[in-house]
PDB file of C-alpha atoms and ligand atoms in Angstrom:
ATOM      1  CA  UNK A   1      26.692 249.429  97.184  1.00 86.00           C
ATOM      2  CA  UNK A   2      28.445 247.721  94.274  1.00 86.00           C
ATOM      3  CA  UNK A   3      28.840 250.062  91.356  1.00 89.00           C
ATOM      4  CA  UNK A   4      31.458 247.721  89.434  1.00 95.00           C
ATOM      5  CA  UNK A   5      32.106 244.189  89.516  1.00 97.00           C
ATOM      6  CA  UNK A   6      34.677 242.492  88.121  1.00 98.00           C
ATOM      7  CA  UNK A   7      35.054 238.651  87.660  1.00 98.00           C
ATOM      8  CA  UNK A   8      37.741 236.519  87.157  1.00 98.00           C
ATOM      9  CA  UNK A   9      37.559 232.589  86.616  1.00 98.00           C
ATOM     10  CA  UNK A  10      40.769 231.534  88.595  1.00 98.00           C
ATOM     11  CA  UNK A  11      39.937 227.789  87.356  1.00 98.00           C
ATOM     12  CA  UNK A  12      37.659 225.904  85.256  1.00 98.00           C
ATOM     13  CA  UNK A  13      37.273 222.843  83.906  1.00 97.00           C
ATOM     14  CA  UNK A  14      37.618 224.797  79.955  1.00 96.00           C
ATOM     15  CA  UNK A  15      41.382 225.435  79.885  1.00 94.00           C
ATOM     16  CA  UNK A  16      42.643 228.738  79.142  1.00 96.00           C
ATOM     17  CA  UNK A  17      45.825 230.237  77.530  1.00 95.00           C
ATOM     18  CA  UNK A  18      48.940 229.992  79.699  1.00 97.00           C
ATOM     19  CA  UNK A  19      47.233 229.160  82.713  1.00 98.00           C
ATOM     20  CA  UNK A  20      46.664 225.628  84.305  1.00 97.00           C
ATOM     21  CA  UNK A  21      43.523 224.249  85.160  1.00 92.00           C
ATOM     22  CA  UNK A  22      41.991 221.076  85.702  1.00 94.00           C
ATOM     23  CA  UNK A  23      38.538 219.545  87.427  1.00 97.00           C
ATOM     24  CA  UNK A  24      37.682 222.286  89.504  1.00 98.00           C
ATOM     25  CA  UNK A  25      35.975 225.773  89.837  1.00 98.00           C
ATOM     26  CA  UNK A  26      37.077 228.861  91.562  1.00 98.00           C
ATOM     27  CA  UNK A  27      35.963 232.728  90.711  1.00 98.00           C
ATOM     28  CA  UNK A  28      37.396 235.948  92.226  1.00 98.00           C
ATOM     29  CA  UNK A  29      35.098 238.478  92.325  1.00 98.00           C
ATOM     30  CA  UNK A  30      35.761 242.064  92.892  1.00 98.00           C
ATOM     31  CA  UNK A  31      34.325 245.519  93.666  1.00 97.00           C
ATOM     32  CA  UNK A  32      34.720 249.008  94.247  1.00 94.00           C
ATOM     33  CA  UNK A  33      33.793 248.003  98.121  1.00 95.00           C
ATOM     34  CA  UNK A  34      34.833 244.522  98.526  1.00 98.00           C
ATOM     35  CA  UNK A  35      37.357 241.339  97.329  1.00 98.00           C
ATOM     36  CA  UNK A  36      35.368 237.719  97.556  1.00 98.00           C
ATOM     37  CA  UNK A  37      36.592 234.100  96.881  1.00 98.00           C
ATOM     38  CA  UNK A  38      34.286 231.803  95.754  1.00 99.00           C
ATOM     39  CA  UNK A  39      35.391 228.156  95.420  1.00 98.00           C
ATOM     40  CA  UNK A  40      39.047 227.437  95.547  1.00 98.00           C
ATOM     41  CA  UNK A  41      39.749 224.513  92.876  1.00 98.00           C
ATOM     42  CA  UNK A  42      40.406 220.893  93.440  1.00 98.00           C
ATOM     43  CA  UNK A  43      44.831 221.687  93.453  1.00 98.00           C
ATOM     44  CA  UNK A  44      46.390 224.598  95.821  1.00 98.00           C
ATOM     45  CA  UNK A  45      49.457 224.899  93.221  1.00 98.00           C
ATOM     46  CA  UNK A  46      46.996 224.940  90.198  1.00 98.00           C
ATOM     47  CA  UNK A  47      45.228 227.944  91.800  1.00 98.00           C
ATOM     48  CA  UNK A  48      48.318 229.562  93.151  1.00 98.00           C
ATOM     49  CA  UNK A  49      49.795 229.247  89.502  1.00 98.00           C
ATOM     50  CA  UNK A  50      46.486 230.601  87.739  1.00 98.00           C
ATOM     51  CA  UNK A  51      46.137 233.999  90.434  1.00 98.00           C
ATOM     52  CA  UNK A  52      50.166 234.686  90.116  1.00 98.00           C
ATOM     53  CA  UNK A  53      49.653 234.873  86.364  1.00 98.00           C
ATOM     54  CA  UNK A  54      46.348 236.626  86.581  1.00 98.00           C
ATOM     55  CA  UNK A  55      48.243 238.901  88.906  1.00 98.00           C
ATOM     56  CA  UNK A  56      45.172 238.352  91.716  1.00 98.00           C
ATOM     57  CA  UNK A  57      46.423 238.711  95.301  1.00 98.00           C
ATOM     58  CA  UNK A  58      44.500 236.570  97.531  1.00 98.00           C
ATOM     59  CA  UNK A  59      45.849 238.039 100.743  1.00 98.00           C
ATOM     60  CA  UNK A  60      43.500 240.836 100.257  1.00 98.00           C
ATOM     61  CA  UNK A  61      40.189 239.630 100.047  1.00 98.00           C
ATOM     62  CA  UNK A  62      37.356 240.090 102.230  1.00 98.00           C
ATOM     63  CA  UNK A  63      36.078 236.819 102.509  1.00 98.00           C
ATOM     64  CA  UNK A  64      35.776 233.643 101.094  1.00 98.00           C
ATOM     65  CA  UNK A  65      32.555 231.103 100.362  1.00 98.00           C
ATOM     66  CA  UNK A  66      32.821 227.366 100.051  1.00 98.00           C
ATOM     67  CA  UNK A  67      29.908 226.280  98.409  1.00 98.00           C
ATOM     68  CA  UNK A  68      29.815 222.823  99.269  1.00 98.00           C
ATOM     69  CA  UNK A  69      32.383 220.026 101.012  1.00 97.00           C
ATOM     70  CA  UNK A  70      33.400 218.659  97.632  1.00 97.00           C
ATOM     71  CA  UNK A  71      36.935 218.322  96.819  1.00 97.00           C
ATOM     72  CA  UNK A  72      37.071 219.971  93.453  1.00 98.00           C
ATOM     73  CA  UNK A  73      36.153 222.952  95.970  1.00 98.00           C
ATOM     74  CA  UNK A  74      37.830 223.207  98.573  1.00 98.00           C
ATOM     75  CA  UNK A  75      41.015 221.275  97.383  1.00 98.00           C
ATOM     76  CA  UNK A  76      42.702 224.666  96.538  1.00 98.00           C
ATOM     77  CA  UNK A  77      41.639 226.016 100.365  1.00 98.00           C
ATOM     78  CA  UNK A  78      45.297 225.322 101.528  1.00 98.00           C
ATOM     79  CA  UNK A  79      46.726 227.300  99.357  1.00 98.00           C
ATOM     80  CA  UNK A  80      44.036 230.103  99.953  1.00 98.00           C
ATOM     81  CA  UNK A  81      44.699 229.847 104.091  1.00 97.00           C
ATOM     82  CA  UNK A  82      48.481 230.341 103.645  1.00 98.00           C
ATOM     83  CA  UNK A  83      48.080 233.864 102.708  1.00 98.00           C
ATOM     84  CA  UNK A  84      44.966 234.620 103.922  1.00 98.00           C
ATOM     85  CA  UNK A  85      45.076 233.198 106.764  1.00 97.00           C
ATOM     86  CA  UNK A  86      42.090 233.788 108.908  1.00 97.00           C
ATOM     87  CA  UNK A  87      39.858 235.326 107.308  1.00 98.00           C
ATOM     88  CA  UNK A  88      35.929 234.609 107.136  1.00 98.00           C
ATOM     89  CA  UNK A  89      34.935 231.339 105.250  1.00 98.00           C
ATOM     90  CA  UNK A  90      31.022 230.881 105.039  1.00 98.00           C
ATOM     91  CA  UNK A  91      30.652 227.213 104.510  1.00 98.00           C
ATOM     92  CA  UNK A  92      26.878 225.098 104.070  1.00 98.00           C
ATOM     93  CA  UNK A  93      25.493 223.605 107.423  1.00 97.00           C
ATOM     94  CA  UNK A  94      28.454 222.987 109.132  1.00 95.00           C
ATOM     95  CA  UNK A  95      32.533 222.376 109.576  1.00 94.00           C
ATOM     96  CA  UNK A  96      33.396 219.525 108.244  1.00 95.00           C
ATOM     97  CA  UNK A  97      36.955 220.267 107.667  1.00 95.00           C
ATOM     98  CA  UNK A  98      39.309 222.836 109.654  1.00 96.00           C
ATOM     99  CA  UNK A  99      41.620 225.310 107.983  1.00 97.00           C
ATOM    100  CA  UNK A 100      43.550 228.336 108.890  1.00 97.00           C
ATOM    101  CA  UNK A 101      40.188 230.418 108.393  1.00 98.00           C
ATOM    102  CA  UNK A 102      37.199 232.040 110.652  1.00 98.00           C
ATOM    103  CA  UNK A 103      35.058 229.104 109.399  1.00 98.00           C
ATOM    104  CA  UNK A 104      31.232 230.570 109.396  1.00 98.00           C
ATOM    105  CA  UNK A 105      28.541 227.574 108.970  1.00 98.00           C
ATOM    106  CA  UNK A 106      25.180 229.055 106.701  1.00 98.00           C
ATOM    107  CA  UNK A 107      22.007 227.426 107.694  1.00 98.00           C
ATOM    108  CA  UNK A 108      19.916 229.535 105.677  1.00 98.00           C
ATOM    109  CA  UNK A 109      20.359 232.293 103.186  1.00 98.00           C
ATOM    110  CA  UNK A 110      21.917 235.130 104.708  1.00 98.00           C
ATOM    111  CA  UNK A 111      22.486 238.926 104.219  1.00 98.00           C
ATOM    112  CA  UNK A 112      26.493 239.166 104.266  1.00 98.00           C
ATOM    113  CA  UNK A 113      26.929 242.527 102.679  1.00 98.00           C
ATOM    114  CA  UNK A 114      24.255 245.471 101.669  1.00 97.00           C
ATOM    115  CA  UNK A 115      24.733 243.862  98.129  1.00 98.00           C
ATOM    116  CA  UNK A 116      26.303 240.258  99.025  1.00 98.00           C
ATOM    117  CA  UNK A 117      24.157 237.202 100.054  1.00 98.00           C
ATOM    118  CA  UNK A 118      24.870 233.755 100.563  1.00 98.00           C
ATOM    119  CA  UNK A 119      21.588 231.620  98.914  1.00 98.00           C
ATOM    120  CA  UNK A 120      20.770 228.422 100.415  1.00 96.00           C
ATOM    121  CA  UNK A 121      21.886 225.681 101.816  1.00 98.00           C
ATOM    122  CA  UNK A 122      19.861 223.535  99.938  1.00 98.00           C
ATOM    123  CA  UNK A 123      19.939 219.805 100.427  1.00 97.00           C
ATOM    124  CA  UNK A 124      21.645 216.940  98.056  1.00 95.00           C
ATOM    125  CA  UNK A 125      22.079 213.559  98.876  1.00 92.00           C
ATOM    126  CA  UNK A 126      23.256 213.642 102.678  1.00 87.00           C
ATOM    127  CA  UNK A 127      24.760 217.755 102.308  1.00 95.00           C
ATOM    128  CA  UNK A 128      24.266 220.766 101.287  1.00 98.00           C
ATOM    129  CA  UNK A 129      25.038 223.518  98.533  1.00 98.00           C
ATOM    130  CA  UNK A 130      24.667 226.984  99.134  1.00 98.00           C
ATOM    131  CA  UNK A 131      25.235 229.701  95.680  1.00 98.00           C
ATOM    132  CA  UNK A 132      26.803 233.614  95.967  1.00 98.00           C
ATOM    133  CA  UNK A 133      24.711 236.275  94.959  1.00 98.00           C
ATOM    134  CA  UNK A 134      26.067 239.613  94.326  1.00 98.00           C
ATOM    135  CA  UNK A 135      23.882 242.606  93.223  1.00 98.00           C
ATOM    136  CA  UNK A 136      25.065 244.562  90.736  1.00 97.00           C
ATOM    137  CA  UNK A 137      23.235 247.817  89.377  1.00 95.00           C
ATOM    138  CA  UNK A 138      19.834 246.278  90.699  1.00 97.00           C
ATOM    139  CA  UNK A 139      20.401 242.803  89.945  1.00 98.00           C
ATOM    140  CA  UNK A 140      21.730 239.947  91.048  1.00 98.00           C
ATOM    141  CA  UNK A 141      24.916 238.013  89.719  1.00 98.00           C
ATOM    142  CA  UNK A 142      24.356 234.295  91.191  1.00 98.00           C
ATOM    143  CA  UNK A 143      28.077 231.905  91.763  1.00 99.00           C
ATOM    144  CA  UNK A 144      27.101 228.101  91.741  1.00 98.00           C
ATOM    145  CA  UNK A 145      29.956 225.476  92.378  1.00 98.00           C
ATOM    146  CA  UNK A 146      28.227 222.051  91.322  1.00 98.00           C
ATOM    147  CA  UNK A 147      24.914 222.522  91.703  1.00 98.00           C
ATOM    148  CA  UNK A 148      24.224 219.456  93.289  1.00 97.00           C
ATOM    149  CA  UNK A 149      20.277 220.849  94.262  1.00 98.00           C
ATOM    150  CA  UNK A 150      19.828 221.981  90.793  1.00 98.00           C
ATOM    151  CA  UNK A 151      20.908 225.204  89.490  1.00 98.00           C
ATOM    152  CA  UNK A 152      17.507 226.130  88.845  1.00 98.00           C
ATOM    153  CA  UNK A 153      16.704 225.846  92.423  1.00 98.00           C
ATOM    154  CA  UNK A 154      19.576 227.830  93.520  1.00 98.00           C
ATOM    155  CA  UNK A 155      18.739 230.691  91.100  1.00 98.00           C
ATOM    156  CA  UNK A 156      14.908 230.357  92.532  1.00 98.00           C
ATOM    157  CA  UNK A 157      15.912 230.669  95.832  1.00 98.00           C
ATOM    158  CA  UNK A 158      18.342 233.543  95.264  1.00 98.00           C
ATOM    159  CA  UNK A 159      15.867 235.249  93.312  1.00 98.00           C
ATOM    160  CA  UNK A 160      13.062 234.964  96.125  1.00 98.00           C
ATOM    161  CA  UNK A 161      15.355 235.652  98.666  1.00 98.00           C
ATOM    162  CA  UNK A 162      16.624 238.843  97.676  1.00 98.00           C
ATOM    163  CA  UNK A 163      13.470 239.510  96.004  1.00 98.00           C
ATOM    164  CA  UNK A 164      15.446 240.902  92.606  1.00 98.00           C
ATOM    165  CA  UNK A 165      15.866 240.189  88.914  1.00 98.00           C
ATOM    166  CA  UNK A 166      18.812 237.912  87.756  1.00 98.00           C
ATOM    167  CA  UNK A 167      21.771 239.194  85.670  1.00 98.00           C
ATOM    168  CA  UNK A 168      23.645 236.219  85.469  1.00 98.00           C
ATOM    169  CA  UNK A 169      24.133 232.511  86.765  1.00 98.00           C
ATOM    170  CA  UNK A 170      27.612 231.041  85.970  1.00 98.00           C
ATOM    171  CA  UNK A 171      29.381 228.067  87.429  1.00 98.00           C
ATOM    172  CA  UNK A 172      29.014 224.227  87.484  1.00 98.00           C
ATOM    173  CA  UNK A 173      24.997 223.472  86.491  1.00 98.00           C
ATOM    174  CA  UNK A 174      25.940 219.279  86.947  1.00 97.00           C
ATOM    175  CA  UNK A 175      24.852 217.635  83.792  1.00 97.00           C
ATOM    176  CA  UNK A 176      21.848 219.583  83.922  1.00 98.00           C
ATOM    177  CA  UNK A 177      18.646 218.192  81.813  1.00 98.00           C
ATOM    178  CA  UNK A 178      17.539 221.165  78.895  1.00 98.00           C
ATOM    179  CA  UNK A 179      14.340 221.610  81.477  1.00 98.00           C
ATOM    180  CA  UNK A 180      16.829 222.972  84.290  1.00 98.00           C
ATOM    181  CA  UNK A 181      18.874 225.000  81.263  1.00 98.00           C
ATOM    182  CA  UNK A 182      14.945 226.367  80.292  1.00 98.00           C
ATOM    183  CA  UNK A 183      14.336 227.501  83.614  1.00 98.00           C
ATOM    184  CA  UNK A 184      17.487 229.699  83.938  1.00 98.00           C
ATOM    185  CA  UNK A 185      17.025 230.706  80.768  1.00 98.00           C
ATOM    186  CA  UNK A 186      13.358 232.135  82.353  1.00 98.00           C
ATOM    187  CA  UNK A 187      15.006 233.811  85.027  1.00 98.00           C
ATOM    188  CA  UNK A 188      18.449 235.173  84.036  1.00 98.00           C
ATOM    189  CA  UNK A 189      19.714 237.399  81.465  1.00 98.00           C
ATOM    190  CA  UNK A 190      23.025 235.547  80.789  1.00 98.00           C
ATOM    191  CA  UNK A 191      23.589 231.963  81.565  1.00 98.00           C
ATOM    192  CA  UNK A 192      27.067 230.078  81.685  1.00 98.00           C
ATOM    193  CA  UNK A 193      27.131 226.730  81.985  1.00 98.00           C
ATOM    194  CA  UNK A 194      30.701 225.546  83.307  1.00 98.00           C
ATOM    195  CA  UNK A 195      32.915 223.605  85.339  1.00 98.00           C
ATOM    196  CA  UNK A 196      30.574 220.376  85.562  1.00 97.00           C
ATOM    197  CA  UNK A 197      28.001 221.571  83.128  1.00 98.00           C
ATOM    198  CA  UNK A 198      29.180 219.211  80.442  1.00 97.00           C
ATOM    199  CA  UNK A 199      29.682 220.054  76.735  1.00 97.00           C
ATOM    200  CA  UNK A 200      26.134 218.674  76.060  1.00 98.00           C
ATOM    201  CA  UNK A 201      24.524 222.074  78.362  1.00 98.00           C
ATOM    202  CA  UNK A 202      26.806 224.359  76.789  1.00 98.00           C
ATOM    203  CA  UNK A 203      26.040 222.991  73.352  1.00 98.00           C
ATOM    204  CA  UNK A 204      21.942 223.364  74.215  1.00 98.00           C
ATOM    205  CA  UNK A 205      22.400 226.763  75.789  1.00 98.00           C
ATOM    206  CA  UNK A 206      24.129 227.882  72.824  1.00 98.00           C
ATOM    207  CA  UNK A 207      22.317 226.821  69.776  1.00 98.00           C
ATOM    208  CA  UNK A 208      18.730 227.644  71.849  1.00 98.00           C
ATOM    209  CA  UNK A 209      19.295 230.585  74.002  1.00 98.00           C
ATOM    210  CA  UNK A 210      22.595 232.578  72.148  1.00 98.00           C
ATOM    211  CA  UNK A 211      21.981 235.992  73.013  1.00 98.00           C
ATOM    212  CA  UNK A 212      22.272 234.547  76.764  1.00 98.00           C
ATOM    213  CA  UNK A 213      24.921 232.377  76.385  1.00 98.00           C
ATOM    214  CA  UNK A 214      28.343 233.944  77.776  1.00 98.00           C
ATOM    215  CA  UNK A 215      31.433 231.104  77.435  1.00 97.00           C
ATOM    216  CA  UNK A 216      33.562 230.802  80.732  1.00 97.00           C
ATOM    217  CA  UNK A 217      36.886 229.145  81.029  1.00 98.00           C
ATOM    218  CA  UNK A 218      39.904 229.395  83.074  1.00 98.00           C
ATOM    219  CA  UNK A 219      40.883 232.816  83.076  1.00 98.00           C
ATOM    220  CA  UNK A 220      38.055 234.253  81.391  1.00 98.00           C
ATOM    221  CA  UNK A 221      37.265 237.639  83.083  1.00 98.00           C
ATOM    222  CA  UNK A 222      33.268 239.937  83.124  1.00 98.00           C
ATOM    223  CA  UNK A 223      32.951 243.436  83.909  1.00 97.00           C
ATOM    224  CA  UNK A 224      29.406 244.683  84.481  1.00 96.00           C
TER     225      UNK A 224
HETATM  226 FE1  LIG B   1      32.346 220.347  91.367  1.00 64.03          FE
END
């Protein structure tokens, strides 16, 4: 089990200081017991510039999770699959695109670790989404790329799934309306609204909820 975690936002939409980023998401996430990718940006040079400078060596993680077939996603993968070249990739439903990678289709929410799950798929127009959740001291830090099915839902599921409390939801919450932003707010302890969130979510979650709001942007990096 997880006793640390760190984080590290490799991109975001929110630039960051000497780092590169554009439309895109992609988090690094590490522990005493394990290295995860989640998300690998929309541009493989973008995301090889952002880990060189971070000093994050992608050859050495465990795994990696795609949450969903979008190209602001998975863009970045052939960059990932040149030096980490096959490793496990849990993608939603099914391959729709072939890398250099062990590529693991999720067709429901899965136990990957003792204290790593993958939540979902859950279904958006004609695909899927799935979230990471990580438990850390007893809770559960949940990774959302777009959050096409709602963030809310994702957190929901995670949450019933793993049948814990929720320390933290943080990625792209898709223009969500302030009902969606309410319900984290319900459920979580921190929420951060990025990547596609939209300054309008971050401005809500802010002003109504500041004690949960934690700001991400490229290169931001969480210790818990
Ligand atoms: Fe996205």
């Amino acid at each position: 089990m997880a006793e640390k975690v760190k984080v590290i936002i490799l991109v975001d939409n929110e630039a960051g200081q000497g780092l590169k980023n554009d439309w895109g998401f992609s988090a690094y996430i590490e522990s005493n017991k394990w290295k995860i990718l989640f998300d690998a940006d929309t541009n493989p040079k973008v995301l090889e510039y952002n880990c060189k400078k971070l000093g994050i060596d992608l050859s050495k993680i465990d795994f990696a999770v795609l949450s969903h077939w979008h190209h602001d996603h998975y863009g970045g993968l052939t960059y990932v699959e040149k030096v980490a070249k096959g490793k496990k990739l849990y993608v939603p439903m099914e391959k729709v695109m072939d890398f250099d990678f062990e590529i693991i289709p999720i067709k429901k929410s899965t136990k990957i670790l003792e204290d790593v799950w993958i939540i979902g798929p859950l279904p958006f127009s004609i695909a899927y989404e799935q979230a990471l959740a990580i438990e850390i001291k007893g809770k559960l830090i949940v990774f959302v790329g777009c959050s096409h099915p709602g963030a809310d839902s994702l957190a929901y599921e995670a949450k019933n799934f793993v049948k814990k409390d929720i320390l933290w939801v943080v990625g792209g919450y898709h223009l969500p309306s302030y009902r969606v932003l309410d319900n984290l707010a319900k459920i979580s302890e921190f929420i951060s609204p990025a990547h596609c969130s939209g300054d309008e979510a971050k401005k809500y979650v802010r002003a109504k909820y500041p004690e949960k709001y934690l700001e991400v942007k490229t290169g931001s990096i969480f210790e818990f």
